[in-house]
PDB file of N, CA and C in Angstrom:
ATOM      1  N   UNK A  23     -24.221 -47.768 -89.798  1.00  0.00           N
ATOM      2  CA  UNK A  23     -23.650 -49.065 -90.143  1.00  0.00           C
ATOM      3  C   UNK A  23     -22.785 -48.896 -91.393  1.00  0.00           C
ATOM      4  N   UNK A  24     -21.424 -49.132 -91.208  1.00  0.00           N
ATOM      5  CA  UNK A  24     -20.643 -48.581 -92.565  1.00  0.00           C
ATOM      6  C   UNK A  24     -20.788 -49.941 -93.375  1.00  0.00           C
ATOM      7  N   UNK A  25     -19.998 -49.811 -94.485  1.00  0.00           N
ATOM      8  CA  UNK A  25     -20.646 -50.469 -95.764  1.00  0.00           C
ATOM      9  C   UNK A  25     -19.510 -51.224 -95.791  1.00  0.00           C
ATOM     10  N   UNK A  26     -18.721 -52.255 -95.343  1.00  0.00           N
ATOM     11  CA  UNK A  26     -17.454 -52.553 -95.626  1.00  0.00           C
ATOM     12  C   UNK A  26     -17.206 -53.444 -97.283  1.00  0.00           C
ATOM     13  N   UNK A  27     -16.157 -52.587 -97.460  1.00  0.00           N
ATOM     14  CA  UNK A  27     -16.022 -53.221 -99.297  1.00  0.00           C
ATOM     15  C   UNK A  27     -14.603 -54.095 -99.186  1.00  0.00           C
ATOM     16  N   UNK A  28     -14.277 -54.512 -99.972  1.00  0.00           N
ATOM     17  CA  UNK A  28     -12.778 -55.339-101.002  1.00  0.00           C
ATOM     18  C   UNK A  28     -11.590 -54.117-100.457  1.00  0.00           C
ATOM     19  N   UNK A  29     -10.521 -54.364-100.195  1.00  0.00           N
ATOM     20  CA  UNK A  29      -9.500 -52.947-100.512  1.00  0.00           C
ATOM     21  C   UNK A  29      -9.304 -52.513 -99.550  1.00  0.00           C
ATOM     22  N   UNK A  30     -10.853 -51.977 -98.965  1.00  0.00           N
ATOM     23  CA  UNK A  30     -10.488 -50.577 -97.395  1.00  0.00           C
ATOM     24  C   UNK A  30      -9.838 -50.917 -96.845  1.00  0.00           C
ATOM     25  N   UNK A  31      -9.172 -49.548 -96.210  1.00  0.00           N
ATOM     26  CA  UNK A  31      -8.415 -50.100 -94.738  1.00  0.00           C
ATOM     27  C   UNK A  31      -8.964 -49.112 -94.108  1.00  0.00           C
ATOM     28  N   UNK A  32      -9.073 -50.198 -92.681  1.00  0.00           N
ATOM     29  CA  UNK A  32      -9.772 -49.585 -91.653  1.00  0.00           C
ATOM     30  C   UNK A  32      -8.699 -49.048 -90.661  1.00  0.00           C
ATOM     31  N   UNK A  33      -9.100 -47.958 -90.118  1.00  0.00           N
ATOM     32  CA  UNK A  33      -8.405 -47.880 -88.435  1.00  0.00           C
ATOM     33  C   UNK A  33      -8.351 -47.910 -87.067  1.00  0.00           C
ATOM     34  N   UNK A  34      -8.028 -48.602 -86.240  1.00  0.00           N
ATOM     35  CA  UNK A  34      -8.860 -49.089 -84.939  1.00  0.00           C
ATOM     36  C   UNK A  34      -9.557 -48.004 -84.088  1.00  0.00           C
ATOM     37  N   UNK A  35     -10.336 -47.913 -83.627  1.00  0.00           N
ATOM     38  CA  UNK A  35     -10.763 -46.540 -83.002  1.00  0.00           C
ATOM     39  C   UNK A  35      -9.934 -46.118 -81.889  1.00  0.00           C
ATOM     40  N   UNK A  36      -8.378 -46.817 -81.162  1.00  0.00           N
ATOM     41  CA  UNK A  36      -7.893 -47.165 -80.583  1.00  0.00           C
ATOM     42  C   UNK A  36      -6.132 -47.548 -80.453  1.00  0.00           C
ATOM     43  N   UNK A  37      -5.940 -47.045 -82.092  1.00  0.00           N
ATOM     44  CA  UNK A  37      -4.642 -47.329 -82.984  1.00  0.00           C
ATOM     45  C   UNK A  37      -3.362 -47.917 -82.182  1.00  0.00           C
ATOM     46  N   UNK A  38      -2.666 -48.551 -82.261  1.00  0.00           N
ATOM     47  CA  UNK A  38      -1.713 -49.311 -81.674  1.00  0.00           C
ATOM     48  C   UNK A  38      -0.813 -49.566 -82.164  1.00  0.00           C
ATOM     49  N   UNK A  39       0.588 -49.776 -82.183  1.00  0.00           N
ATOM     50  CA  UNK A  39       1.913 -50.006 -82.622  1.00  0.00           C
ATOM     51  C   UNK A  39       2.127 -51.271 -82.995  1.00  0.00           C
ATOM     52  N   UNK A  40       2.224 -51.361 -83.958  1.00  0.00           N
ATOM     53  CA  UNK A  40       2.258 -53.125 -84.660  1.00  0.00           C
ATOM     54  C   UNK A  40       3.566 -53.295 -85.282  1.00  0.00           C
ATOM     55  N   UNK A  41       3.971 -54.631 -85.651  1.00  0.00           N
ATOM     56  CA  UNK A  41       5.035 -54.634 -86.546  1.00  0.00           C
ATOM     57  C   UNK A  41       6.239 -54.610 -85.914  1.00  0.00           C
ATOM     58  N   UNK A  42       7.454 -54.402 -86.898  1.00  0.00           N
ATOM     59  CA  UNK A  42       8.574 -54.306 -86.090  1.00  0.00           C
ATOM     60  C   UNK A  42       8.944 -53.389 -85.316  1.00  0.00           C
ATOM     61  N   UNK A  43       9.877 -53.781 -83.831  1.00  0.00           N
ATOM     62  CA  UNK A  43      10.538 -52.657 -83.255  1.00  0.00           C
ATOM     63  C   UNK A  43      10.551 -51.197 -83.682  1.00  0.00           C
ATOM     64  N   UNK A  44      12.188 -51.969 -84.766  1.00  0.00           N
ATOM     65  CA  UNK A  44      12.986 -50.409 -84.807  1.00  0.00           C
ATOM     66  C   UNK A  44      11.757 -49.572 -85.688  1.00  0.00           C
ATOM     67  N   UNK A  45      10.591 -50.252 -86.530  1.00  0.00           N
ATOM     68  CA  UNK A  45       9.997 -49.500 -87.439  1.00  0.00           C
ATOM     69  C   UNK A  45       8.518 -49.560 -87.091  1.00  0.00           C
ATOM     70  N   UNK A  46       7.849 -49.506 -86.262  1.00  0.00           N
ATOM     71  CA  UNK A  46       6.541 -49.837 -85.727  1.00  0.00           C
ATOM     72  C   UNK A  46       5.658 -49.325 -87.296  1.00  0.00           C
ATOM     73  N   UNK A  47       4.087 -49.763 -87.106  1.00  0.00           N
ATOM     74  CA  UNK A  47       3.498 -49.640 -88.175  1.00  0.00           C
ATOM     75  C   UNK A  47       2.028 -49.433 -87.252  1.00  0.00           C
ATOM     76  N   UNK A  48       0.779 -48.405 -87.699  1.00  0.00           N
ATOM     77  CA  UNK A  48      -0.311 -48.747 -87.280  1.00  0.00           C
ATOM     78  C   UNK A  48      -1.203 -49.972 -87.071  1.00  0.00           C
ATOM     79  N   UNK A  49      -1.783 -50.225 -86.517  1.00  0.00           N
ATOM     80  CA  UNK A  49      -2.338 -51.933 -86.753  1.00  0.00           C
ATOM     81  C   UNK A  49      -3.767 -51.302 -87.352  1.00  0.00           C
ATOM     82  N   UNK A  50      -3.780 -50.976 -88.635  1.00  0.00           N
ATOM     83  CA  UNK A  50      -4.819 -50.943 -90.152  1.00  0.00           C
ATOM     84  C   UNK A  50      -5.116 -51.764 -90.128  1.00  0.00           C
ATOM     85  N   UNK A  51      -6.287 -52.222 -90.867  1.00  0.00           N
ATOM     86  CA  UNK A  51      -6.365 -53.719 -91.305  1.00  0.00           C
ATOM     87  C   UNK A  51      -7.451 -53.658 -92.601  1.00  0.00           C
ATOM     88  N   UNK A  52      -6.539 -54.259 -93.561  1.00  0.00           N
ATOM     89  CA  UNK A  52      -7.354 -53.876 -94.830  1.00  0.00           C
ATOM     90  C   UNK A  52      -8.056 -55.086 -95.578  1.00  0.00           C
ATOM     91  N   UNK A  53      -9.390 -54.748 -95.781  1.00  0.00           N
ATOM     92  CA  UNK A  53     -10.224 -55.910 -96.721  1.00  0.00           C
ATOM     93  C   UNK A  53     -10.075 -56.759 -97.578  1.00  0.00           C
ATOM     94  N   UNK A  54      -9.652 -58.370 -97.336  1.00  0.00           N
ATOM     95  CA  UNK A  54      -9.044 -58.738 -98.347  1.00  0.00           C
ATOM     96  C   UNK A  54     -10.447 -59.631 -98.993  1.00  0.00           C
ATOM     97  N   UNK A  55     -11.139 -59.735 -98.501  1.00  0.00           N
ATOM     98  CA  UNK A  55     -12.598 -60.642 -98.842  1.00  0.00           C
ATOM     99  C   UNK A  55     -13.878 -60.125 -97.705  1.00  0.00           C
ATOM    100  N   UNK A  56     -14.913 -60.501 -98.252  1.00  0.00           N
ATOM    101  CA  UNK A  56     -15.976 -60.225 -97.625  1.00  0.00           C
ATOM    102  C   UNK A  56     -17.100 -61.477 -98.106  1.00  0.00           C
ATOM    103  N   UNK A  57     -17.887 -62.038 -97.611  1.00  0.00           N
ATOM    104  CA  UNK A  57     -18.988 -63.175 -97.944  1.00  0.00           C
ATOM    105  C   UNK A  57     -19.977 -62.510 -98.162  1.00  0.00           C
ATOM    106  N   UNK A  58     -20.337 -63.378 -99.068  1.00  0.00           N
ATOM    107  CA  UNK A  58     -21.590 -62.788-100.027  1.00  0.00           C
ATOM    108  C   UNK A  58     -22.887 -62.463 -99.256  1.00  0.00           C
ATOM    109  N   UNK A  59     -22.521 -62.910 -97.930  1.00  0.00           N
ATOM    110  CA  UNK A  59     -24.090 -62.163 -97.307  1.00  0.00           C
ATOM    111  C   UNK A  59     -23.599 -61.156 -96.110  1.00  0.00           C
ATOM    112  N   UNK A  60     -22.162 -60.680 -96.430  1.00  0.00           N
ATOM    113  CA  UNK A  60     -21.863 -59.521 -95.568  1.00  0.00           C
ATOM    114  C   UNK A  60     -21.467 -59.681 -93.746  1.00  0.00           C
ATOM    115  N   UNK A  61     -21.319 -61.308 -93.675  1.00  0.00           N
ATOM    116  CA  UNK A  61     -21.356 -61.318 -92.414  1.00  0.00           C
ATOM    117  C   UNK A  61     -20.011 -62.051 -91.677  1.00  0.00           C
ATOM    118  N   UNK A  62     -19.134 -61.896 -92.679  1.00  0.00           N
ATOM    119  CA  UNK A  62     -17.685 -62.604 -92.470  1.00  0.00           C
ATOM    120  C   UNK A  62     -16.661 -61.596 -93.337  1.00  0.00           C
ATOM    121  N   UNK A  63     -15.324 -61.113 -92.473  1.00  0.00           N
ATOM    122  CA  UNK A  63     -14.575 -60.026 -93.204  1.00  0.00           C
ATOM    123  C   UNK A  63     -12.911 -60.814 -92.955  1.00  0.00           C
ATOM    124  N   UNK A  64     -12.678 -60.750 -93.303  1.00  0.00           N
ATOM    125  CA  UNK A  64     -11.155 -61.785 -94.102  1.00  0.00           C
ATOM    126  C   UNK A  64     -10.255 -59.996 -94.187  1.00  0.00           C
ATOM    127  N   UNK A  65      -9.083 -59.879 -93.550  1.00  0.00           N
ATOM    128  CA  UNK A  65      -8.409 -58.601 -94.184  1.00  0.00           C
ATOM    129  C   UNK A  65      -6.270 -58.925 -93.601  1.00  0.00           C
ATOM    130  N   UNK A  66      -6.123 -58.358 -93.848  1.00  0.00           N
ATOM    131  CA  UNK A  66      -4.489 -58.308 -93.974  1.00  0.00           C
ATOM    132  C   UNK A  66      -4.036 -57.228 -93.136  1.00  0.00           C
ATOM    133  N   UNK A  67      -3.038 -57.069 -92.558  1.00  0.00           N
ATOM    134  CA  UNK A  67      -3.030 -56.143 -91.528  1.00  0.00           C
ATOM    135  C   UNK A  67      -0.905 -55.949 -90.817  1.00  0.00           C
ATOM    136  N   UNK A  68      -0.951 -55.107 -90.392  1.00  0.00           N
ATOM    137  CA  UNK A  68       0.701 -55.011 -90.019  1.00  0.00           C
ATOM    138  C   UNK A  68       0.568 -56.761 -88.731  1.00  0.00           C
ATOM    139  N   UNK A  69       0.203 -56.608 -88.249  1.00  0.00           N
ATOM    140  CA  UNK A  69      -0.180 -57.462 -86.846  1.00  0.00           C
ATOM    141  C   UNK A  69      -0.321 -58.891 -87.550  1.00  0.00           C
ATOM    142  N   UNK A  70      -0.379 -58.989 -89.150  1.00  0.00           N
ATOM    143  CA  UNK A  70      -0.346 -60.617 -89.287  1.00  0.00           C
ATOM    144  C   UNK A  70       1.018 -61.256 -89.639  1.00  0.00           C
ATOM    145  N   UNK A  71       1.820 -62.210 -89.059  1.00  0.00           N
ATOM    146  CA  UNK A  71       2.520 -62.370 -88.911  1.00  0.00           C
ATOM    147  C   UNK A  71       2.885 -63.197 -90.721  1.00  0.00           C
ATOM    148  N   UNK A  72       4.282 -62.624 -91.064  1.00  0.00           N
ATOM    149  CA  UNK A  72       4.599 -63.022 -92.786  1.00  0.00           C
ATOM    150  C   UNK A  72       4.544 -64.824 -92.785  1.00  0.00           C
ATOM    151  N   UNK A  73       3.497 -65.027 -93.572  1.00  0.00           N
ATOM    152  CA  UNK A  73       3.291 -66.710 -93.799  1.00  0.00           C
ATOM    153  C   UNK A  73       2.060 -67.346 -93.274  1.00  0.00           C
ATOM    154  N   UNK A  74       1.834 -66.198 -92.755  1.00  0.00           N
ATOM    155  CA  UNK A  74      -0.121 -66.559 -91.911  1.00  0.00           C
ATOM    156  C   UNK A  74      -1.191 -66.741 -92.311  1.00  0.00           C
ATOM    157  N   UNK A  75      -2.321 -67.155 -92.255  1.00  0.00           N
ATOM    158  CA  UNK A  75      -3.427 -67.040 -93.204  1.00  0.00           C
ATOM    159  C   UNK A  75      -3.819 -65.676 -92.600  1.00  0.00           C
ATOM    160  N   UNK A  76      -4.756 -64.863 -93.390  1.00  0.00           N
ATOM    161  CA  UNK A  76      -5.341 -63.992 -92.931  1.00  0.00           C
ATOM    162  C   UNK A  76      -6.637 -64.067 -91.907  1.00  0.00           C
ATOM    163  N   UNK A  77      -6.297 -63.519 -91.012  1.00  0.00           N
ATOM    164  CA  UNK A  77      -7.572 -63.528 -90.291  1.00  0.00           C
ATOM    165  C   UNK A  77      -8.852 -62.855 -90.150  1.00  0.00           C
ATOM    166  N   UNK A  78     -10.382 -64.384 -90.196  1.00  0.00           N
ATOM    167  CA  UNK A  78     -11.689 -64.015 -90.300  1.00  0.00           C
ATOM    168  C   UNK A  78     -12.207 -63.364 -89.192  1.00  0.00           C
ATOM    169  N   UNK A  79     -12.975 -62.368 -89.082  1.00  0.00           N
ATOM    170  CA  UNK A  79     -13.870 -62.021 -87.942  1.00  0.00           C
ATOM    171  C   UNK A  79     -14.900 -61.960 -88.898  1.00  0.00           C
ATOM    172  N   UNK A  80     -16.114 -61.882 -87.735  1.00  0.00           N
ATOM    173  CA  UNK A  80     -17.280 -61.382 -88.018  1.00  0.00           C
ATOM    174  C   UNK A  80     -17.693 -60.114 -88.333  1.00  0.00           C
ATOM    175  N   UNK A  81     -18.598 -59.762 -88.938  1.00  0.00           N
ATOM    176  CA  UNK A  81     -19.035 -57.973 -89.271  1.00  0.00           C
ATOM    177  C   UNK A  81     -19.256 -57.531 -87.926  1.00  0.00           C
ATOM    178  N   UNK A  82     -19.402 -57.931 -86.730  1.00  0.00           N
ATOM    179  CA  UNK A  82     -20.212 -57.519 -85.892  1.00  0.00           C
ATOM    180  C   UNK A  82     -18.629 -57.155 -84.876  1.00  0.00           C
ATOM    181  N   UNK A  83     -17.825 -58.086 -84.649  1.00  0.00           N
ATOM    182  CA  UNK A  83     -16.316 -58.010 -84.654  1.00  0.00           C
ATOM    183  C   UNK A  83     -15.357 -56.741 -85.078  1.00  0.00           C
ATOM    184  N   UNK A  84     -15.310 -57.057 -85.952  1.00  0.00           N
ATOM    185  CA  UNK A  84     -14.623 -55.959 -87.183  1.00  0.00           C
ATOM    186  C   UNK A  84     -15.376 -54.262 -87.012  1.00  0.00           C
ATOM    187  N   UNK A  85     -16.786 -54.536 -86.729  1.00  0.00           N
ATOM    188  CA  UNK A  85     -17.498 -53.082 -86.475  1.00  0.00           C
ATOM    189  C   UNK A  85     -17.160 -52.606 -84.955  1.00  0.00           C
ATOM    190  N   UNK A  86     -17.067 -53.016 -84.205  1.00  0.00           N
ATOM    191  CA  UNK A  86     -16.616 -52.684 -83.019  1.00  0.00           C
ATOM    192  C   UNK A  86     -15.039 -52.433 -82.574  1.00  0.00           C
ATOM    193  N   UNK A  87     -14.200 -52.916 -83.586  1.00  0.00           N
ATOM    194  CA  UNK A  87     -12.942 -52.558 -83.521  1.00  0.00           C
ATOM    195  C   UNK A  87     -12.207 -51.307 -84.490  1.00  0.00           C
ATOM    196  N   UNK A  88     -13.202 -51.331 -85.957  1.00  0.00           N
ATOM    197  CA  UNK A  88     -13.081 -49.983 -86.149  1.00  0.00           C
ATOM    198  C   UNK A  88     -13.681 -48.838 -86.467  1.00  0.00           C
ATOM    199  N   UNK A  89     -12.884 -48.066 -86.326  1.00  0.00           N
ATOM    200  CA  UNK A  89     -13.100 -46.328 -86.167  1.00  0.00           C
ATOM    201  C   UNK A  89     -13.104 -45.849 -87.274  1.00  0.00           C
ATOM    202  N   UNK A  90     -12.609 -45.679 -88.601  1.00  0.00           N
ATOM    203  CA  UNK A  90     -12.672 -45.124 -89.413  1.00  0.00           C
ATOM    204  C   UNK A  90     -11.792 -45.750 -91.045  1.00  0.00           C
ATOM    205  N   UNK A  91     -12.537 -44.555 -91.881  1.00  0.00           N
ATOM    206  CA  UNK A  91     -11.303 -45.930 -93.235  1.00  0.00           C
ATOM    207  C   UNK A  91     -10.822 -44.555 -93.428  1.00  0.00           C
ATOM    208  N   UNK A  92      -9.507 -44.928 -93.956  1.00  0.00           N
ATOM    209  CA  UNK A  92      -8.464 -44.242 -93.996  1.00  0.00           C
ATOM    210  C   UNK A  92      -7.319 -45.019 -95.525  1.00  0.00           C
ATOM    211  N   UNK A  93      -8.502 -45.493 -96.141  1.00  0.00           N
ATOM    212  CA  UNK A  93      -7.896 -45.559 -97.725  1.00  0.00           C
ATOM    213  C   UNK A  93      -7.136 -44.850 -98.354  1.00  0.00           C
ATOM    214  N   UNK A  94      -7.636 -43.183 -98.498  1.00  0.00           N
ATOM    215  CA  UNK A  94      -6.884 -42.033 -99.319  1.00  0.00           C
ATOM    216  C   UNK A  94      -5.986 -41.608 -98.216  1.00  0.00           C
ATOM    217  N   UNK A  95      -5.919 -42.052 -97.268  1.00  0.00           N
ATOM    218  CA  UNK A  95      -4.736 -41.198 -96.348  1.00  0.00           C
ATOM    219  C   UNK A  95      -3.397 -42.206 -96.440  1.00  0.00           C
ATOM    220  N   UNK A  96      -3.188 -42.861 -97.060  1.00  0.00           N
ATOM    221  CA  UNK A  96      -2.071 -44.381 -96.667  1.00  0.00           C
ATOM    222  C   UNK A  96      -1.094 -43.763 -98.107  1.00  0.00           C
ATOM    223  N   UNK A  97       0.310 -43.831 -97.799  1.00  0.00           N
ATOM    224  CA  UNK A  97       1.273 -43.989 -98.726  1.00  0.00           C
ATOM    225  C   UNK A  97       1.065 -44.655 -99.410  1.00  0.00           C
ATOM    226  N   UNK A  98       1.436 -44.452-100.938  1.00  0.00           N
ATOM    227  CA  UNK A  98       0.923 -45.777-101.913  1.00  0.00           C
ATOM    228  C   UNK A  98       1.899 -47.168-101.591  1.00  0.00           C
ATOM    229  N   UNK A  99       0.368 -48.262-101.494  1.00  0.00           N
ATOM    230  CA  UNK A  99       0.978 -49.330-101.674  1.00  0.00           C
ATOM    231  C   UNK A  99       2.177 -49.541-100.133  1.00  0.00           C
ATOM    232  N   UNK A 100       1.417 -49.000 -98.924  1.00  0.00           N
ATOM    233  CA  UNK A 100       2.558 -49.026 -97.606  1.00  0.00           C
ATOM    234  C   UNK A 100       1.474 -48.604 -96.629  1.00  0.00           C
ATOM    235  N   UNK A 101       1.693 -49.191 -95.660  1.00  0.00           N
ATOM    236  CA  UNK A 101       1.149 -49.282 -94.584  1.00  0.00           C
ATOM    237  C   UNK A 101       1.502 -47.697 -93.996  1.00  0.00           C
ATOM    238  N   UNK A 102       0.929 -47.386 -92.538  1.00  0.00           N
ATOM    239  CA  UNK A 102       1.075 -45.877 -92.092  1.00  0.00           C
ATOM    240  C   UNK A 102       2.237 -45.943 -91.068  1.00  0.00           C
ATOM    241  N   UNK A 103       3.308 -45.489 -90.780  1.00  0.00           N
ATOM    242  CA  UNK A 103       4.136 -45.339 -90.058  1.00  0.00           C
ATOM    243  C   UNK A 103       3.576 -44.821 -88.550  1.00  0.00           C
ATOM    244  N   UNK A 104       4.016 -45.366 -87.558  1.00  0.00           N
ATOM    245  CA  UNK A 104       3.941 -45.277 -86.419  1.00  0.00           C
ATOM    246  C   UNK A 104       4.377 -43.822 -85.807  1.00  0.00           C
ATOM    247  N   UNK A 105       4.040 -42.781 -85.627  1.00  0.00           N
ATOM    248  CA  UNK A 105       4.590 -41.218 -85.405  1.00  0.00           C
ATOM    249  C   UNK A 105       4.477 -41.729 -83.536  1.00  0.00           C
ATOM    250  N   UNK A 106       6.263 -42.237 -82.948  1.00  0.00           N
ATOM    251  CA  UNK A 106       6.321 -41.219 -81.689  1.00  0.00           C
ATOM    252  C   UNK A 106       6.192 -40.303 -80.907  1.00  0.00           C
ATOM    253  N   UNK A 107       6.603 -39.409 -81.959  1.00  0.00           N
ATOM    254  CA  UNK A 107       7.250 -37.652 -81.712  1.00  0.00           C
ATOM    255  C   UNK A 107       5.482 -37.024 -81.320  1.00  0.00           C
ATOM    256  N   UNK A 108       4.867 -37.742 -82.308  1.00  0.00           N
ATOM    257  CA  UNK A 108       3.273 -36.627 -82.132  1.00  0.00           C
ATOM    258  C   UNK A 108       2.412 -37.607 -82.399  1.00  0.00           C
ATOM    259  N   UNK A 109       1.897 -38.403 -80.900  1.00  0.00           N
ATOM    260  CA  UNK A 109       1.093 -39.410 -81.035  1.00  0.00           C
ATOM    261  C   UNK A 109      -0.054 -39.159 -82.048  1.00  0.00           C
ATOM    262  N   UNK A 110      -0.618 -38.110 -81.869  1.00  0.00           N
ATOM    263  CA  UNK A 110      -2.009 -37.094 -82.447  1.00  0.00           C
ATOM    264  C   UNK A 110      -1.636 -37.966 -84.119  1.00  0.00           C
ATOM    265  N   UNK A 111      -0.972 -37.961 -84.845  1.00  0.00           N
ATOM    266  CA  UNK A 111      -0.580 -38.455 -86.200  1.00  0.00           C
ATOM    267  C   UNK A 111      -0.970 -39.957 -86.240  1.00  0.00           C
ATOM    268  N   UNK A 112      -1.319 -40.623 -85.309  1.00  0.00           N
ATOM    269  CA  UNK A 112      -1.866 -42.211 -85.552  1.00  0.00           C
ATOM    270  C   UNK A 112      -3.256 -42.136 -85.566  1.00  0.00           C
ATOM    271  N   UNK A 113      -3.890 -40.822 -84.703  1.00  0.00           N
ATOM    272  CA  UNK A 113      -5.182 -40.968 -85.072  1.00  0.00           C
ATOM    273  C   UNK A 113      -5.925 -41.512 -86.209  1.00  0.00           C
TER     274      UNK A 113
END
């Protein structure tokens, strides 16, 4: 059972092309709140559309959609670029 904190970004176990066309983006989705009894996760993500509220799931939600955190792997301050050429790179 991972520990979800403030910050992380997660990656879908399942990764998908989000965002714009010409510039696709992984669909990450990073922690923007969590409730004090761990059972509601609030996060920000390429896939939320600019002007949106962020969207709540449940822990139970959110655990079944992802695969791994991938915090220290992200360009600073930028989402992960979508690699065509060598799908293997969205893992």
């Amino acid at each position: 059972m991972p520990d979800f904190k403030r910050g992380q970004v997660w990656r879908a176990k399942r990764p998908k092309a989000a965002g714009p066309f010409f510039a696709p983006l992984i669909n990450d989705r990073q922690i923007v709140w969590v409730d004090s009894l761990g059972t509601t996760i609030q996060y920000d993500s390429p896939t939320v559309a600019p002007g949106r509220h962020y969207p709540k799931v449940s822990r139970e939600a959110f655990e079944k959609w992802a695969g791994r955190e991938v915090t220290d792997e992200l360009p600073d301050c930028d989402w992960q670029k979508w690699d065509d050429t060598d799908p293997s790179k969205n893992k």
